[in-house]
C-alpha positions as semicolon CSV with decimal commas, in nm:
position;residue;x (nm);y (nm);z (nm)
1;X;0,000;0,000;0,000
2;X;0,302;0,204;0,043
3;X;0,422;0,136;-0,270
4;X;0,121;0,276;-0,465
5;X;0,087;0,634;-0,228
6;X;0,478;0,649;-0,304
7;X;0,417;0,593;-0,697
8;X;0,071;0,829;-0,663
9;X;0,239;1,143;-0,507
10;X;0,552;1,106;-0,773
11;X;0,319;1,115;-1,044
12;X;0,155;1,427;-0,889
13;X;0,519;1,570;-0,845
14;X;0,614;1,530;-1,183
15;X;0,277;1,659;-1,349
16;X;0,297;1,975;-1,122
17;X;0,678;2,032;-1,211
18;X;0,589;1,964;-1,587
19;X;0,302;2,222;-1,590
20;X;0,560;2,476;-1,425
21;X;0,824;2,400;-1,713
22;X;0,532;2,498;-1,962
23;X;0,436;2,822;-1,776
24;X;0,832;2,880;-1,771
25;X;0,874;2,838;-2,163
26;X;0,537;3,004;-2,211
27;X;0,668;3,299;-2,047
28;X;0,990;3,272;-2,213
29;X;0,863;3,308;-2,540
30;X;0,669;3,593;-2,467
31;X;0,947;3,788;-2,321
32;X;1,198;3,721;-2,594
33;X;0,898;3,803;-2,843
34;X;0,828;4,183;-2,697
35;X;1,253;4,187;-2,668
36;X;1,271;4,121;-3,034
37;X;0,962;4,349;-3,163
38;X;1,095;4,660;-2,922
39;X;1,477;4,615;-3,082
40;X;1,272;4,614;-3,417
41;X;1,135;4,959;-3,403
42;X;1,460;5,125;-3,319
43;X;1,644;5,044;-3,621
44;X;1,385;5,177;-3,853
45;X;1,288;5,523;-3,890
46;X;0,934;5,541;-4,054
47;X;0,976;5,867;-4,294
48;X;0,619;6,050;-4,376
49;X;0,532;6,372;-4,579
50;X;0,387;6,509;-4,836
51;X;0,506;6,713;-5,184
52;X;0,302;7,063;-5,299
53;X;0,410;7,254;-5,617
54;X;0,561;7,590;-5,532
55;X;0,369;7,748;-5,788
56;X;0,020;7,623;-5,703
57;X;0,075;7,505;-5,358
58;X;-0,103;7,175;-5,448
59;X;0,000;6,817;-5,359
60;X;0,184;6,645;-5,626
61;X;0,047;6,311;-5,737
62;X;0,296;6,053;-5,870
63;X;0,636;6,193;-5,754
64;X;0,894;5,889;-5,710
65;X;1,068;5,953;-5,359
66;X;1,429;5,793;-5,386
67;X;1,632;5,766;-5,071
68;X;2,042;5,787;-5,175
69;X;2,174;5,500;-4,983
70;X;1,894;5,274;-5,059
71;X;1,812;5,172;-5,417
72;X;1,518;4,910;-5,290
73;X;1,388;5,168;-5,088
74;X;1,109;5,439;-5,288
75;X;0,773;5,557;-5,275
76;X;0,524;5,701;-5,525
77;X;0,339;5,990;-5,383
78;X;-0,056;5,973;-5,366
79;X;-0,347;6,157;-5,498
80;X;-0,278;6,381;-5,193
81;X;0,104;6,408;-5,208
82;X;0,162;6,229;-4,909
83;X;0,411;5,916;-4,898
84;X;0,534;5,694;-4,659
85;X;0,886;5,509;-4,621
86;X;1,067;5,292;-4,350
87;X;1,442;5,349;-4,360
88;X;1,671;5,157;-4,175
89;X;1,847;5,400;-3,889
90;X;2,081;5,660;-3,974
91;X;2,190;6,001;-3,890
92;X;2,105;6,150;-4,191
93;X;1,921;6,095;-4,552
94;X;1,933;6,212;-4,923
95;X;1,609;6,220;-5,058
96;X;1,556;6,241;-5,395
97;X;1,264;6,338;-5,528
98;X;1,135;6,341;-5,901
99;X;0,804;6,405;-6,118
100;X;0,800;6,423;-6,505
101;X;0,658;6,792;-6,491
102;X;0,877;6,899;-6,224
103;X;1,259;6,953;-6,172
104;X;1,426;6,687;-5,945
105;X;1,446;6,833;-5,601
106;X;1,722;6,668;-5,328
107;X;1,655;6,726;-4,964
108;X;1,880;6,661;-4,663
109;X;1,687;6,524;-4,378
110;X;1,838;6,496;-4,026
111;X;1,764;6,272;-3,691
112;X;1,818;6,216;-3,381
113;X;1,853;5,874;-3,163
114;X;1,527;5,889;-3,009
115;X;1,286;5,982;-3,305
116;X;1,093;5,706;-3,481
117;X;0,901;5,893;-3,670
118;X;0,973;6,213;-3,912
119;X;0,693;6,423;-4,103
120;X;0,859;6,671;-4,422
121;X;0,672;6,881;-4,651
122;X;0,842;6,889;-4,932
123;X;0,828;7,115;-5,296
124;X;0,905;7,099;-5,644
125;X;0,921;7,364;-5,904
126;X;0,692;7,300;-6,255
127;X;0,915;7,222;-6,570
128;X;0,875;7,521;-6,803
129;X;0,882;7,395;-7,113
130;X;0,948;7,606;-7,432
131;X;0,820;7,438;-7,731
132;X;0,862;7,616;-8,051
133;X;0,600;7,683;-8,313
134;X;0,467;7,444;-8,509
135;X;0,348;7,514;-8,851
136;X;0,094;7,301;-8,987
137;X;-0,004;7,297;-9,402
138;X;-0,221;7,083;-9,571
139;X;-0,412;7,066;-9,963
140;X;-0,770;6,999;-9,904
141;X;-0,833;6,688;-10,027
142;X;-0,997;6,638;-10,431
């Protein structure tokens, strides 16, 4: 009769240690998880703005937003100018940015170690373009 008590409370010894090694690794995965995702958002900076005309003072639609360092990383501006871009960390950027109808515009763009975030307005200046006269003659046709 012993025996069986003896075998009955090691059983209950080893289910009660084995539940504690799963609340253990449980919370070990957790805490490595939030480690991980915290260390994430400090090496990216997430780069927002928008782009006006300086003639019209409305938002440019379609620009291409290059950063110099980083040939994967671009944007296309929206109907509304605005773009959006995560950039790994670093003290300062080269943005480039371009639109068919407006002359290429580079901007310097500082941080700091604390800021995640950065909000620019940027401009471009219209293209003038100077087309000369076209003269058009025709014979009516017979």
């Amino acid at each position: 009769m012993e025996s069986f008590c003896d075998v009955r409370f090691m059983e209950y010894l080893l289910k009660k240690h084995l539940c504690n090694m799963k609340v253990l690794f449980l919370f070990l995965i957790i805490t490595f998880s939030i480690s991980a995702l915290a260390q994430q958002g400090k090496d990216e900076i997430l780069l927002r703005g928008q782009i006006y005309s300086t003639s019209t003072s409305s938002p440019v639609e379609n620009a291409h937003i290059q950063v110099s360092d980083f040939d994967n990383v671009h944007a296309i501006s929206a109907g509304d100018g605005s773009f959006q871009l995560t950039l790994p960390r670093k003290d300062t950027y080269l943005i480039r940015v371009s639109h068919i109808s407006f002359k290429d515009s580079i901007y310097e763009i500082g941080t700091s170690p604390n800021v995640t975030q950065i909000s620019v307005r940027l401009e471009l200046r219209p293209v003038q373009f100077n087309i000369p006269e076209a003269i058009i003659t025709g014979k009516p046709n017979e």
